[in-house]
Amino acid sequence: MKKLLKRTFVTVLILGFFSPFIILGYYLVSYDYDISSLVDYKPKQTSRIYDKNGEKIANIFDKQHRYYASFNEIPPRVIEALVAIEDTTFFEHSGVNFDAIFRAVIKDIKAGKMVEGASTITQQLVKNKLLTREKKLSRKIKELIYSFKLENALTKEQILERYLNEIYFGHGYYGIKTAADGYFHKKLSDLTLKEIAILVGLPKAPSTYAPTKNYDISMGRANRVITRMYTLGWIDDATYKKALAENPVVYNDTLTQNRAPFVVDEVARRFRNMGIDDLKTGGYEIYTTIDLKLQDIGRKSLQYAYDKALERIEKYKEKEAQETEDKTFKVQDVNVSQLNGALVSLDSKTGDILALLGSVDYKKSSYNRATQGRRQPGSAFKPFIYQVAIDLGYSGATKLVDIAQTYAYEKNGEEMKWQPKNYEKNYKGLITLREALIHSRNLATINLVNDIGLSQLLRELKKFHIKNLPNDLSIALGTMSMSPLELAQYYTSFSNYGIQVKPHLITSIDQGGSTVYKKEDVSYYITAPTQAFIMTTILRDVVTRGTGRRSRVRGIEIAGKTGTTNNNIDAWFAGYSPTVETVVWFGNDDNTPMYHKETGGRVSGPAFAYYFRNLLKLYPQIKRKFDVPEGIIEVKINGKKEYFSDISKPPRSDYSDETESELLF
């Protein structure tokens, strides 16, 4: 009877307080109280990108940064803390706490102003999701009606789940899972009681209580939450004291936390190619092949080589100024700002992209030259021609002709002449295939193309899946265009013992606990392991004593090839260790010549070496020596090792008392 009288008194008091607005409330009955956005709750969610080790690369979101947590993900202690400080009778009322409203009204009347709120968790959710911030009686009436409807449509657990995912927790974090990750770098299940108290204390005034802005104020608010739980008897004395004494570490991160912008941009591009248009709102978890440690090394490698190039340019300028005896001398047609680079690194066996850099500095240029820039590979293409020759039975000991020739051709009805030259501007006459590739002899390569036959060469090159091959002798000089990533794919034909693998960036994509994409391995048989290994031994010599000497790294075998196009427009180094392959490119963005003698060996080789030196520091256990496939025949000819197989047979004239041969298994 007392409870009935009390409720009647409260109701009469409330109606009396609202009496001037009874007519307005009457007209609001016709309002469409649509709660479907909360009943069928599907908020926009942040997508996350991870590296191969599970480290977060970046968050991708539209307007609100939100991770979604199902009710089962939310620890009971979070619910207890929230209810203790915000709405102690949450599990008893039907959306509106009339007792709390009565107390608030009395206090407000006594104070002559609004000093205490009486909103339940349900009302707070309604206010944030369904209503505006306007302080009008009509909005308050709508809030009450909405709350009653919501309580009838959803369970208490569903309301709590929506509340903890919808509410703003300061610092750009929407939802408690987002806040836990952002402020503490923790999962909800790993939070301490003090950290939980900090989080549930935030919705009342996120800007005021944000621990990144006002740490002491935030701790004070958290202590009130803990004290409230203790007063209610929900935690014991030991837990209470321990929580009060804790001072958690708080992180002040950017929202995106973008640690590899080129990777993030490439992921977004690949999503578009898949026809997925909700990357920023779909709550995807994207697992990539990237190793963030190697990504950072790749960035530093490009910067190192870039800085060295600028130092050389300054020295060249000073030297030319001295030669002209004019201290104000300025080199013409040199635009240093156009110089840029790219790097891509793969796991040779799987094709997994370990590092992807599209420029020296993303802040200055976000264009991804590694995946979208198409440039001529120059002499970095020669190994494909030589591999064809080896697969046809040539060997490293085969003699090639290294002499100049003049080629006549017709252009626009006019007869033209082409007189290619070696970079060194000399001729060897006869030179072994090995030495021709080691020293990147243009004339020997052109004559090799003629020896094979252009038509047959083009047919054989199809197995490499290389696009847009020129149908003329310029193919010997690498005049087609390709991106660094494409060249890296083609080079796996050598680094993976004759099996070319398609590069991967994304391993899998999950959404809402389900896998929506999983990578499929794609590979192409190119040649036998023995034939690819013969090429590797030649490219290994390119590094130890040829044009790639600046790419050497102590303590590990490296094979690779430099590439420099006409007038030093493009500079490449494509190389690999027994397990990791890396391609580096440098050049001017406007396709003008790089200043002076910036070649693949001079500018790209040092970036490659810097990368591998630091890779060895990170992963000293990495494989250091190339495996020798079964069937390789090692022969000493004139005191020098040469490698043969049942396809690339040793020349009979080389078998003598002075020749040692051994079949290696």
XYZ file of C-alpha atoms in Angstrom:
665
model
C 0.000 0.000 0.000
C 2.887 2.366 0.851
C 4.570 1.653 -2.497
C 1.313 2.371 -4.346
C 0.854 5.673 -2.519
C 4.467 6.617 -3.219
C 4.193 5.883 -6.941
C 0.885 7.776 -7.101
C 2.505 10.761 -5.392
C 5.486 10.689 -7.776
C 3.221 10.462 -10.799
C 1.052 13.375 -9.614
C 4.165 15.449 -8.885
C 5.631 14.743 -12.327
C 2.358 15.506 -14.074
C 2.116 18.729 -12.092
C 5.642 19.668 -13.101
C 4.859 18.989 -16.751
C 1.292 20.390 -16.674
C 2.046 23.438 -18.879
C 3.053 21.067 -21.631
C 0.318 18.433 -21.446
C -1.219 19.668 -24.682
C 2.175 19.413 -26.492
C 2.556 15.863 -25.216
C -0.893 15.017 -26.526
C 0.071 16.046 -30.076
C 3.316 14.054 -29.870
C 1.294 10.839 -29.702
C 1.050 10.919 -33.482
C 4.883 10.965 -33.806
C 6.431 7.953 -35.597
C 8.559 6.310 -32.904
C 10.770 4.183 -35.127
C 13.299 2.163 -33.126
C 14.380 -0.127 -35.971
C 17.884 1.351 -36.102
C 18.452 0.014 -32.570
C 16.471 -3.187 -32.899
C 18.265 -4.086 -36.146
C 21.483 -2.528 -34.951
C 24.169 -2.492 -37.650
C 26.585 0.351 -36.920
C 29.413 1.322 -39.222
C 32.499 -0.501 -38.050
C 36.217 0.108 -38.420
C 38.240 -2.321 -40.504
C 41.643 -3.377 -39.230
C 44.754 -4.373 -41.159
C 47.353 -6.651 -39.556
C 50.833 -7.749 -40.527
C 51.933 -11.387 -40.717
C 52.806 -11.412 -37.007
C 49.411 -10.113 -35.896
C 50.605 -6.553 -35.293
C 48.115 -3.885 -36.280
C 49.126 -1.887 -39.336
C 46.183 0.515 -39.412
C 42.517 1.258 -38.706
C 40.322 2.185 -41.649
C 37.007 3.908 -40.950
C 34.620 6.489 -42.323
C 33.392 8.998 -39.705
C 33.277 6.988 -36.486
C 36.088 4.722 -35.310
C 34.278 1.722 -33.852
C 35.110 -1.921 -33.096
C 32.047 -4.022 -32.342
C 31.840 -6.230 -29.236
C 29.084 -8.817 -28.836
C 27.592 -9.167 -25.372
C 29.482 -12.419 -24.837
C 32.752 -10.523 -25.434
C 32.004 -8.028 -22.672
C 33.338 -9.128 -19.260
C 30.745 -9.207 -16.420
C 32.906 -6.766 -14.463
C 32.339 -4.137 -17.180
C 28.572 -4.543 -16.819
C 28.804 -4.296 -13.027
C 30.912 -1.133 -13.159
C 28.654 0.509 -15.739
C 25.440 -0.277 -13.871
C 26.969 0.801 -10.543
C 27.832 4.302 -11.742
C 25.139 4.963 -14.340
C 21.974 3.035 -13.489
C 21.973 0.797 -10.406
C 18.404 -0.412 -10.932
C 18.890 -1.056 -14.634
C 17.761 -4.675 -14.381
C 14.603 -3.716 -12.416
C 13.075 -0.760 -14.296
C 11.275 -0.726 -17.630
C 13.373 1.892 -19.322
C 12.589 4.848 -17.043
C 13.469 5.135 -13.358
C 10.679 7.228 -11.821
C 12.297 7.183 -8.389
C 15.448 8.741 -9.863
C 13.384 11.306 -11.742
C 11.589 12.264 -8.529
C 14.869 12.718 -6.663
C 16.305 14.765 -9.487
C 13.246 17.012 -9.689
C 13.366 17.738 -5.951
C 17.091 18.563 -6.103
C 16.610 20.735 -9.174
C 13.766 22.647 -7.493
C 15.830 23.222 -4.379
C 18.836 24.392 -6.398
C 16.798 26.476 -8.783
C 18.574 24.862 -11.733
C 19.423 21.494 -13.308
C 21.898 19.838 -10.941
C 21.179 16.126 -11.349
C 20.159 13.956 -14.265
C 17.963 10.902 -14.010
C 18.495 9.192 -17.341
C 18.720 5.413 -17.360
C 21.141 3.529 -19.591
C 18.225 2.911 -21.940
C 17.426 6.623 -22.097
C 21.066 7.508 -22.721
C 21.156 5.047 -25.617
C 17.957 6.500 -27.075
C 19.238 10.054 -26.687
C 22.514 9.248 -28.478
C 21.102 7.145 -31.295
C 17.576 8.361 -31.985
C 17.335 11.973 -30.820
C 19.045 15.310 -31.156
C 20.873 17.165 -28.382
C 18.225 19.879 -28.118
C 17.081 20.628 -24.548
C 13.314 20.767 -25.026
C 10.474 19.123 -23.175
C 9.227 17.571 -26.428
C 12.567 15.760 -26.815
C 12.358 14.495 -23.224
C 8.875 13.105 -23.822
C 10.071 11.379 -26.985
C 12.988 9.963 -25.007
C 10.640 8.410 -22.444
C 8.363 6.873 -25.060
C 11.306 5.585 -27.096
C 12.795 4.026 -23.954
C 9.599 2.171 -23.083
C 9.331 0.842 -26.641
C 12.969 -0.250 -26.667
C 12.643 -2.109 -23.392
C 9.681 -4.022 -24.833
C 11.552 -4.864 -28.049
C 14.954 -5.859 -26.643
C 16.347 -7.779 -23.711
C 18.438 -6.024 -21.083
C 21.536 -7.751 -22.479
C 20.788 -6.481 -25.990
C 20.348 -2.943 -24.698
C 23.677 -3.110 -22.879
C 25.391 -4.483 -25.969
C 24.074 -1.637 -28.083
C 24.907 0.958 -25.438
C 28.519 -0.191 -25.038
C 29.021 -0.198 -28.816
C 27.240 3.053 -29.607
C 28.338 5.465 -26.871
C 31.255 7.859 -27.364
C 34.257 7.294 -25.081
C 36.359 10.318 -26.024
C 39.505 10.669 -28.188
C 37.505 9.661 -31.266
C 36.645 6.229 -29.831
C 33.107 4.908 -30.294
C 32.312 1.793 -28.294
C 34.091 0.308 -25.311
C 36.090 -2.211 -27.359
C 37.552 0.632 -29.393
C 38.376 2.604 -26.264
C 40.044 -0.383 -24.590
C 42.257 -0.895 -27.616
C 42.983 2.809 -28.069
C 43.656 3.889 -24.489
C 45.243 0.699 -23.160
C 46.175 -1.458 -26.199
C 44.201 -4.277 -24.613
C 41.350 -6.641 -25.333
C 38.286 -6.237 -23.136
C 39.081 -9.519 -21.391
C 42.519 -8.226 -20.360
C 41.378 -5.007 -18.688
C 42.023 -4.390 -15.000
C 39.223 -3.110 -12.746
C 40.792 0.369 -12.726
C 40.917 0.438 -16.531
C 37.287 -0.707 -16.671
C 36.338 2.050 -14.227
C 38.093 4.642 -16.378
C 36.157 3.511 -19.433
C 32.668 3.309 -17.904
C 33.220 6.700 -16.304
C 33.831 8.362 -19.672
C 30.342 8.601 -21.281
C 29.147 11.166 -18.700
C 31.643 13.741 -20.022
C 34.078 12.204 -22.558
C 36.060 15.376 -23.171
C 36.490 16.121 -19.465
C 37.300 12.594 -18.341
C 39.439 11.439 -21.315
C 42.669 10.104 -19.716
C 44.754 11.361 -22.634
C 43.706 14.934 -21.819
C 43.057 15.014 -18.074
C 44.693 11.993 -16.483
C 44.200 13.026 -12.854
C 40.558 13.988 -13.387
C 40.004 10.680 -15.182
C 41.549 8.761 -12.267
C 39.290 10.631 -9.834
C 36.220 9.689 -11.830
C 37.389 6.049 -11.989
C 37.892 5.986 -8.229
C 34.294 7.127 -7.746
C 33.164 4.214 -9.911
C 35.248 1.803 -7.836
C 33.991 3.296 -4.572
C 30.396 2.965 -5.769
C 30.976 -0.727 -6.536
C 32.511 -1.178 -3.083
C 29.606 0.597 -1.391
C 27.153 -1.689 -3.164
C 29.134 -4.684 -1.946
C 30.046 -5.803 -5.458
C 33.808 -5.917 -4.780
C 35.683 -6.906 -1.654
C 38.086 -4.821 0.417
C 41.273 -6.165 -1.188
C 39.981 -5.602 -4.723
C 38.845 -2.111 -3.770
C 42.216 -1.047 -2.360
C 44.189 -2.574 -5.208
C 42.055 -0.824 -7.848
C 42.311 2.566 -6.132
C 46.120 2.307 -6.009
C 46.556 1.439 -9.692
C 47.682 4.065 -12.203
C 47.312 2.484 -15.662
C 49.485 3.376 -18.644
C 47.426 5.315 -21.188
C 48.359 5.574 -24.874
C 47.740 8.691 -26.908
C 47.626 7.205 -30.413
C 46.282 8.593 -33.635
C 43.004 7.003 -34.643
C 44.267 5.405 -37.838
C 47.563 4.244 -36.273
C 48.784 3.946 -39.877
C 52.231 2.360 -39.732
C 52.498 1.431 -43.418
C 50.498 3.849 -45.599
C 51.567 2.293 -48.904
C 50.295 -1.072 -47.696
C 47.005 0.452 -46.546
C 46.492 2.179 -49.894
C 47.246 -1.027 -51.769
C 44.820 -3.004 -49.599
C 42.125 -0.418 -50.366
C 42.910 -0.651 -54.092
C 42.626 -4.425 -54.022
C 39.307 -4.201 -52.165
C 37.974 -2.012 -54.958
C 39.184 -4.548 -57.513
C 37.287 -7.256 -55.597
C 34.134 -5.155 -55.853
C 33.980 -4.555 -52.088
C 32.881 -0.973 -51.419
C 32.407 -0.972 -47.633
C 36.032 -1.291 -46.507
C 35.694 1.760 -44.240
C 32.436 0.652 -42.638
C 32.279 -3.129 -42.893
C 34.364 -4.075 -39.856
C 36.763 -6.296 -41.781
C 39.827 -7.855 -40.212
C 42.432 -8.001 -42.950
C 45.493 -10.165 -42.457
C 48.418 -9.349 -44.726
C 51.776 -10.902 -45.542
C 53.637 -7.724 -44.555
C 56.333 -7.834 -41.877
C 56.198 -4.410 -40.218
C 59.826 -4.689 -39.137
C 60.947 -5.288 -42.712
C 58.590 -2.567 -43.927
C 60.422 -0.110 -41.684
C 63.799 -1.378 -42.895
C 62.627 -0.967 -46.494
C 61.702 2.660 -45.834
C 65.082 3.353 -44.264
C 66.846 1.582 -47.138
C 65.276 3.864 -49.741
C 66.029 6.935 -47.644
C 69.650 5.819 -47.208
C 70.209 5.380 -50.944
C 68.348 8.599 -51.732
C 70.489 10.618 -49.315
C 73.682 9.108 -50.768
C 72.518 10.030 -54.270
C 71.933 13.645 -53.217
C 75.404 13.751 -51.658
C 76.936 12.577 -54.934
C 74.992 15.169 -56.889
C 76.312 17.947 -54.657
C 79.872 16.714 -55.182
C 79.369 16.611 -58.937
C 78.046 20.159 -58.867
C 81.010 21.399 -56.836
C 83.442 19.677 -59.178
C 81.851 21.173 -62.283
C 81.740 24.576 -60.661
C 85.473 24.364 -59.946
C 86.204 23.245 -63.478
C 84.425 26.307 -64.842
C 86.104 28.530 -62.224
C 82.700 30.044 -61.621
C 81.593 29.732 -57.998
C 78.013 30.668 -58.926
C 77.848 27.897 -61.496
C 74.579 25.941 -61.494
C 74.109 22.664 -63.311
C 71.360 22.982 -65.884
C 68.473 20.587 -66.314
C 68.936 18.892 -62.953
C 65.753 18.636 -60.911
C 66.634 16.757 -57.749
C 63.037 16.898 -56.529
C 62.056 14.457 -59.250
C 64.283 11.666 -57.901
C 62.364 8.885 -56.188
C 62.476 5.191 -55.486
C 60.469 2.064 -54.742
C 61.101 -1.265 -53.040
C 59.249 -4.554 -52.881
C 60.397 -7.623 -50.980
C 58.962 -11.137 -51.266
C 59.249 -14.531 -49.674
C 60.707 -16.355 -52.681
C 58.867 -19.622 -52.066
C 55.376 -18.344 -51.221
C 55.291 -14.994 -53.024
C 54.200 -13.297 -49.788
C 54.972 -9.570 -49.938
C 57.082 -8.766 -46.887
C 57.673 -5.066 -47.571
C 56.113 -2.613 -50.026
C 57.344 0.967 -50.449
C 56.077 3.154 -53.277
C 58.285 6.205 -52.709
C 61.093 7.497 -50.538
C 58.675 9.553 -48.424
C 54.917 8.911 -48.382
C 54.213 12.376 -46.962
C 55.805 13.958 -50.020
C 54.397 11.513 -52.544
C 51.733 8.852 -51.944
C 51.861 7.511 -55.507
C 52.802 3.836 -55.292
C 55.596 3.317 -57.799
C 56.078 -0.260 -56.594
C 52.681 -1.419 -57.855
C 51.525 1.263 -60.303
C 54.685 2.761 -61.744
C 55.694 1.127 -65.021
C 59.275 1.642 -66.135
C 61.779 -0.079 -68.415
C 63.850 -2.713 -66.574
C 66.868 -2.338 -68.847
C 69.550 -4.941 -68.210
C 67.578 -6.335 -65.246
C 65.579 -8.114 -67.969
C 68.588 -9.911 -69.470
C 68.440 -12.951 -67.134
C 65.158 -14.016 -68.768
C 66.834 -14.150 -72.180
C 69.796 -16.007 -70.736
C 67.479 -18.435 -68.928
C 65.835 -19.275 -72.231
C 69.288 -19.958 -73.666
C 70.219 -22.190 -70.711
C 66.945 -24.085 -71.056
C 67.797 -24.654 -74.719
C 71.088 -26.280 -73.748
C 73.461 -23.325 -73.459
C 75.661 -23.167 -70.379
C 77.726 -20.620 -68.552
C 80.725 -21.790 -70.572
C 79.083 -21.284 -73.971
C 80.966 -18.710 -76.041
C 79.052 -15.654 -77.259
C 80.109 -13.050 -79.802
C 80.712 -9.609 -78.316
C 81.215 -7.372 -81.334
C 79.436 -4.317 -82.712
C 76.955 -4.538 -85.545
C 74.786 -2.060 -87.374
C 71.125 -2.911 -87.847
C 69.000 -1.281 -90.535
C 65.254 -0.809 -90.079
C 62.471 1.273 -91.547
C 60.540 3.944 -89.661
C 57.741 5.948 -91.277
C 59.025 4.930 -94.689
C 62.546 6.083 -93.938
C 65.535 3.764 -93.550
C 67.120 4.020 -90.109
C 70.236 2.556 -88.507
C 70.705 1.194 -84.995
C 74.218 0.842 -83.607
C 73.998 -0.502 -80.052
C 77.036 -0.321 -77.783
C 78.283 -1.806 -74.553
C 78.133 0.406 -71.474
C 81.952 0.220 -71.256
C 82.191 1.177 -74.964
C 84.542 -1.724 -75.751
C 84.295 -5.200 -77.250
C 85.566 -8.603 -76.094
C 85.217 -10.510 -79.330
C 84.384 -13.875 -77.781
C 83.068 -14.058 -74.214
C 81.436 -16.806 -72.181
C 77.745 -16.594 -71.488
C 78.531 -16.316 -67.773
C 80.882 -13.366 -68.212
C 78.513 -11.676 -70.652
C 75.724 -11.586 -68.073
C 78.030 -10.853 -65.131
C 79.251 -7.695 -66.872
C 75.940 -6.980 -68.627
C 77.351 -6.912 -72.155
C 74.714 -5.471 -74.475
C 76.306 -6.630 -77.717
C 76.786 -10.204 -76.536
C 73.129 -10.259 -75.465
C 71.891 -8.938 -78.807
C 73.986 -11.526 -80.623
C 72.583 -14.213 -78.310
C 69.056 -13.130 -79.301
C 70.046 -13.452 -82.956
C 71.574 -16.842 -82.279
C 68.405 -18.126 -80.594
C 66.177 -16.417 -83.121
C 63.787 -13.633 -82.191
C 60.666 -15.675 -82.973
C 61.787 -18.640 -80.909
C 62.890 -16.365 -78.073
C 59.474 -14.701 -77.928
C 57.764 -18.100 -77.868
C 59.979 -19.280 -75.024
C 59.538 -16.059 -73.049
C 55.775 -16.606 -72.899
C 56.313 -19.106 -70.088
C 57.375 -16.212 -67.833
C 53.978 -14.489 -68.329
C 55.734 -11.195 -69.102
C 53.442 -8.644 -70.712
C 53.969 -6.390 -73.748
C 57.231 -7.821 -75.034
C 58.649 -5.872 -78.006
C 58.872 -7.793 -81.266
C 62.358 -6.603 -82.166
C 65.965 -6.752 -81.014
C 65.429 -3.988 -78.454
C 64.079 -6.773 -76.237
C 67.731 -7.543 -75.449
C 68.001 -4.166 -73.703
C 64.804 -4.493 -71.663
C 62.742 -1.825 -73.410
C 59.324 -3.109 -72.269
C 57.614 -1.531 -69.234
C 56.726 -3.133 -65.928
C 56.258 -2.313 -62.264
C 58.743 -3.341 -59.559
C 56.139 -5.780 -58.206
C 55.758 -7.389 -61.629
C 59.534 -7.728 -62.013
C 59.656 -9.273 -58.530
C 57.099 -11.882 -59.599
C 59.062 -12.755 -62.728
C 62.300 -13.071 -60.723
C 60.788 -15.764 -58.498
C 61.375 -17.993 -61.523
C 65.045 -17.857 -60.510
C 64.814 -17.426 -56.743
C 62.286 -20.273 -56.359
C 64.231 -22.810 -58.397
C 62.177 -22.645 -61.573
C 58.683 -22.172 -60.087
C 57.270 -18.658 -60.531
C 54.831 -17.642 -57.783
C 52.246 -14.901 -57.907
C 52.815 -12.318 -55.135
C 50.318 -12.130 -52.273
C 49.527 -9.146 -50.070
C 46.332 -10.296 -48.336
C 46.310 -13.674 -46.607
C 42.692 -13.666 -45.427
C 39.764 -11.365 -44.681
C 37.336 -11.961 -41.811
C 34.045 -10.216 -41.157
C 31.819 -10.838 -38.175
C 33.716 -13.989 -37.248
C 33.467 -15.507 -40.742
C 36.211 -15.770 -43.343
C 35.128 -13.995 -46.529
C 38.427 -14.348 -48.409
C 41.414 -16.644 -48.256
C 44.406 -16.443 -50.554
C 44.885 -19.036 -53.259
C 48.432 -19.912 -54.207
C 49.132 -19.456 -57.915
C 52.356 -20.736 -59.425
C 53.774 -21.509 -62.858
C 56.362 -24.097 -63.806
C 59.127 -22.289 -65.697
C 62.087 -24.608 -65.793
C 63.866 -27.431 -63.990
C 65.541 -26.662 -60.633
C 68.944 -27.430 -62.155
C 68.465 -24.865 -64.932
C 67.258 -22.157 -62.527
C 70.197 -22.917 -60.235
C 72.668 -22.434 -63.087
C 71.159 -18.956 -63.548
C 71.467 -18.348 -59.802
C 75.191 -19.167 -59.902
C 75.664 -16.578 -62.657
C 73.619 -13.939 -60.842
C 75.576 -14.733 -57.693
C 78.731 -13.843 -59.639
C 77.061 -10.605 -60.772
C 77.043 -9.613 -57.099
C 80.462 -10.933 -56.095
C 82.442 -9.577 -59.043
C 80.147 -7.949 -61.584
C 77.893 -4.922 -61.943
C 76.112 -5.714 -58.665
C 79.134 -5.507 -56.346
C 77.530 -2.751 -54.247
C 74.766 -5.210 -53.368
C 77.047 -7.615 -51.540
C 76.196 -8.447 -47.933
C 78.676 -10.196 -45.703
C 77.575 -13.533 -44.331
C 74.895 -14.432 -46.875
C 74.813 -15.479 -50.534
C 73.122 -12.952 -52.787
C 72.236 -13.321 -56.463
C 70.879 -10.506 -58.582
C 71.089 -8.244 -61.578
C 71.450 -4.530 -62.093
C 69.472 -2.629 -64.691
C 70.135 0.821 -66.127
C 68.221 2.165 -69.113
C 69.438 4.558 -71.791
C 70.598 7.932 -70.481
C 70.360 6.666 -66.886
C 66.605 7.178 -66.743
C 65.850 4.029 -64.710
C 68.096 2.287 -62.196
C 67.241 -1.178 -60.840
C 68.576 -3.927 -58.708
C 66.627 -7.188 -58.556
C 68.191 -9.709 -56.214
C 67.583 -12.530 -53.801
C 69.017 -14.568 -50.967
C 68.122 -18.255 -50.484
C 64.702 -17.257 -49.096
C 63.990 -13.544 -49.664
C 63.798 -11.621 -52.940
C 63.903 -7.822 -53.182
C 63.574 -5.395 -56.080
C 64.691 -1.762 -55.836
C 64.042 0.958 -58.414
C 65.221 4.567 -58.599
C 64.551 7.211 -61.209
C 63.143 10.661 -61.899
C 59.358 10.846 -61.918
C 59.356 12.951 -65.072
C 61.396 10.333 -66.970
C 64.365 12.648 -67.362
C 67.917 11.256 -66.962
C 69.269 10.975 -63.453
C 72.277 13.190 -62.843
C 75.649 11.854 -64.000
C 76.390 8.168 -63.414
C 73.439 7.044 -61.296
C 73.179 3.404 -62.375
C 71.343 0.425 -60.963
C 74.534 -0.714 -59.278
C 75.341 2.703 -57.853
C 71.970 3.902 -56.512
C 69.719 0.825 -56.142
C 72.374 -1.694 -55.144
C 73.250 0.082 -51.861
C 69.555 0.241 -50.894
C 69.328 -3.513 -51.427
C 72.469 -4.123 -49.346
C 71.220 -1.860 -46.539
C 67.953 -3.799 -46.476
C 69.623 -7.202 -46.227
C 72.203 -6.135 -43.660
C 69.413 -5.080 -41.346
C 67.296 -8.103 -42.242
C 70.151 -10.285 -40.982
C 70.211 -8.374 -37.702
C 66.497 -8.955 -37.240
C 66.508 -12.575 -38.362
C 70.003 -13.993 -37.908
C 68.611 -17.516 -38.295
C 67.705 -16.894 -41.955
C 69.053 -19.366 -44.518
C 72.451 -18.164 -45.755
C 73.440 -20.456 -48.665
C 71.636 -21.620 -51.795
C 70.723 -25.296 -51.975
C 72.300 -27.249 -54.838
C 69.622 -29.275 -56.672
C 70.167 -32.927 -57.473
C 71.654 -33.337 -60.940
C 73.993 -30.343 -60.938
C 77.438 -31.156 -62.346
C 80.287 -29.005 -61.108
C 83.282 -28.823 -63.447
C 86.535 -26.926 -63.144
C 87.580 -25.424 -66.428
C 90.926 -23.707 -66.454
C 90.789 -23.627 -62.668
C 87.332 -21.985 -62.519
C 84.085 -23.647 -61.433
C 81.306 -24.001 -63.934
C 77.914 -25.635 -63.444
C 76.160 -28.013 -65.832
C 73.206 -30.385 -65.986
C 71.754 -33.058 -68.215
C 70.305 -30.221 -70.325
C 73.212 -27.775 -70.201
C 75.952 -30.315 -70.770
C 79.680 -29.635 -70.315
C 81.511 -29.179 -73.644
C 83.433 -32.372 -74.538
C 86.616 -30.429 -75.282
C 86.757 -29.411 -71.629
C 87.134 -32.999 -70.390
C 90.875 -33.580 -70.007
C 93.416 -34.593 -67.396
C 93.420 -30.992 -66.184
C 89.642 -30.880 -65.781
C 87.893 -32.063 -62.635
C 84.204 -32.921 -62.756
C 81.837 -33.894 -60.003
C 78.130 -34.724 -59.982
C 76.674 -32.879 -57.014
C 73.715 -34.352 -55.109
